[in-house]
């Protein structure tokens, strides 16, 4: 049985919307901790002189802001966060987020924390695979839902059921 649930699919297909809807349904029955990656990247065409930047295409990754947002949430999902089941929502674990080694370590720890279910999104593999994303995709304790335009409006009950059964 899967313990963690991840959604994958092309950009813009509705993964984040499904994560948000699932979180809303679950909030009535479980503590939901969220780490959203909005505001992670800035559009900058020219690099700043003398400064090393983490870039994905034309975007510069704002690692400091990202880590200030995501790491406290992941730490709160840890074994010292008190009794009871928790669902930790991570939208998303992708190329930009993987510039942060502390984030990768925190996700590893969260995936290994008893009583915590991770509900997240990962990109479809394309080009050179992202090693950490592929590690997550192939874990024995992970169920991956492939979101398409054709199935996105029908997946919510299955995702909620999978997360709820993971908590037992």
XYZ file of C-alpha atoms in Angstrom:
168
model
C 0.000 0.000 0.000
C 1.231 3.501 -0.836
C 1.999 5.886 1.985
C 2.731 9.007 -0.068
C 0.778 10.375 -3.034
C 2.234 12.376 -5.912
C 0.621 13.865 -8.989
C 2.476 14.199 -12.258
C 1.556 15.558 -15.661
C 2.398 18.278 -18.142
C 2.587 21.933 -17.038
C -0.825 23.580 -16.783
C -2.811 20.333 -16.691
C -4.283 20.954 -13.224
C -1.940 19.275 -10.725
C -1.894 22.250 -8.360
C -5.672 22.631 -8.554
C -6.102 18.960 -7.621
C -3.640 19.329 -4.728
C -5.571 22.352 -3.434
C -8.940 20.574 -3.722
C -7.553 17.482 -1.993
C -6.163 19.644 0.827
C -9.551 21.300 1.317
C -11.310 17.928 1.577
C -8.697 16.576 4.003
C -8.624 19.620 6.319
C -11.783 18.429 8.046
C -10.140 15.182 9.156
C -6.383 15.698 9.389
C -3.705 18.298 10.029
C -2.595 19.556 6.619
C 0.773 21.289 6.384
C 1.407 23.109 3.108
C 4.576 24.209 1.355
C 3.778 26.014 -1.882
C 6.543 27.014 -4.250
C 4.965 30.170 -5.661
C 7.305 33.123 -5.946
C 10.282 30.832 -6.306
C 11.634 32.217 -9.567
C 12.243 35.652 -10.976
C 12.344 36.465 -14.670
C 15.788 37.877 -15.439
C 17.332 37.763 -18.867
C 20.797 39.037 -17.962
C 22.805 37.654 -15.031
C 23.882 40.050 -12.303
C 27.614 40.815 -12.591
C 29.805 38.872 -10.197
C 26.944 36.862 -8.697
C 26.443 33.125 -9.074
C 22.814 32.396 -9.879
C 20.760 29.220 -10.038
C 18.932 29.422 -13.350
C 16.284 27.414 -15.163
C 15.980 28.850 -18.656
C 15.314 32.554 -18.321
C 14.339 32.256 -14.647
C 16.570 32.884 -11.651
C 15.711 30.763 -8.627
C 15.284 32.729 -5.386
C 16.707 30.036 -3.093
C 16.701 32.145 0.055
C 12.989 32.984 -0.179
C 12.135 29.435 -1.167
C 14.020 27.914 1.764
C 12.482 30.433 4.194
C 9.035 29.319 2.997
C 9.451 25.574 2.543
C 11.919 24.404 5.192
C 9.898 25.447 8.286
C 6.837 23.601 6.947
C 8.854 20.457 6.279
C 10.459 20.659 9.713
C 6.986 20.969 11.294
C 6.079 17.657 9.650
C 8.925 15.967 11.503
C 8.778 13.475 14.357
C 8.799 16.249 16.983
C 5.618 17.857 15.639
C 3.385 16.064 18.110
C 1.055 13.083 18.019
C -1.397 12.265 15.252
C -1.392 11.868 11.524
C -0.309 14.685 9.225
C -0.456 15.334 5.498
C 2.400 17.476 4.207
C 1.590 19.139 0.878
C 4.505 20.016 -1.412
C 3.734 21.757 -4.692
C 6.144 20.994 -6.373
C 9.372 19.012 -6.340
C 10.999 19.962 -9.635
C 14.123 21.334 -11.239
C 14.033 24.721 -9.508
C 13.429 23.283 -6.040
C 16.278 20.800 -6.440
C 18.874 23.581 -6.377
C 18.345 23.515 -2.592
C 20.201 20.707 -0.809
C 18.489 21.543 2.514
C 15.117 21.115 0.741
C 16.129 17.711 -0.661
C 17.279 16.606 2.813
C 14.069 17.875 4.413
C 11.904 16.037 1.850
C 13.894 12.829 2.482
C 13.281 13.210 6.210
C 9.583 13.987 5.730
C 9.101 10.928 3.502
C 10.638 8.818 6.273
C 8.614 10.338 9.142
C 6.101 7.941 10.710
C 2.588 9.401 10.792
C 3.227 11.829 7.934
C 1.794 11.410 4.438
C 3.342 13.523 1.687
C 0.935 14.785 -0.978
C 2.890 16.457 -3.745
C 3.493 17.121 -7.402
C 6.428 16.072 -9.556
C 7.099 16.858 -13.213
C 6.851 14.361 -16.032
C 10.271 13.035 -16.998
C 11.625 14.784 -20.068
C 15.130 15.254 -21.316
C 17.679 14.382 -18.663
C 15.800 12.842 -15.710
C 15.955 14.585 -12.342
C 17.518 11.964 -10.074
C 15.652 12.938 -6.893
C 12.295 13.140 -8.707
C 12.889 9.698 -10.234
C 13.845 8.352 -6.806
C 10.486 9.573 -5.461
C 8.586 8.246 -8.490
C 10.017 4.738 -8.004
C 9.725 4.420 -4.216
C 7.696 1.440 -3.030
C 5.711 3.666 -0.662
C 4.626 6.179 -3.335
C 1.499 6.149 -5.496
C 1.789 8.390 -8.579
C -1.311 9.678 -10.350
C -0.769 10.792 -13.945
C -2.983 13.859 -14.477
C -4.279 14.534 -17.979
C -6.853 16.946 -19.377
C -9.109 13.937 -19.894
C -8.970 12.599 -16.300
C -8.277 15.679 -14.151
C -11.951 16.302 -13.343
C -12.444 12.716 -12.141
C -9.293 12.059 -10.054
C -10.174 13.906 -6.840
C -12.088 11.043 -5.148
C -9.309 8.540 -5.933
C -6.602 10.886 -4.628
C -8.530 11.634 -1.418
C -9.198 7.924 -0.851
C -5.533 7.067 -1.406
C -4.354 9.724 1.074
C -6.968 8.726 3.650
C -6.053 5.028 3.378
C -2.368 5.953 3.753
C -3.127 7.527 7.117
C -4.449 4.306 8.634
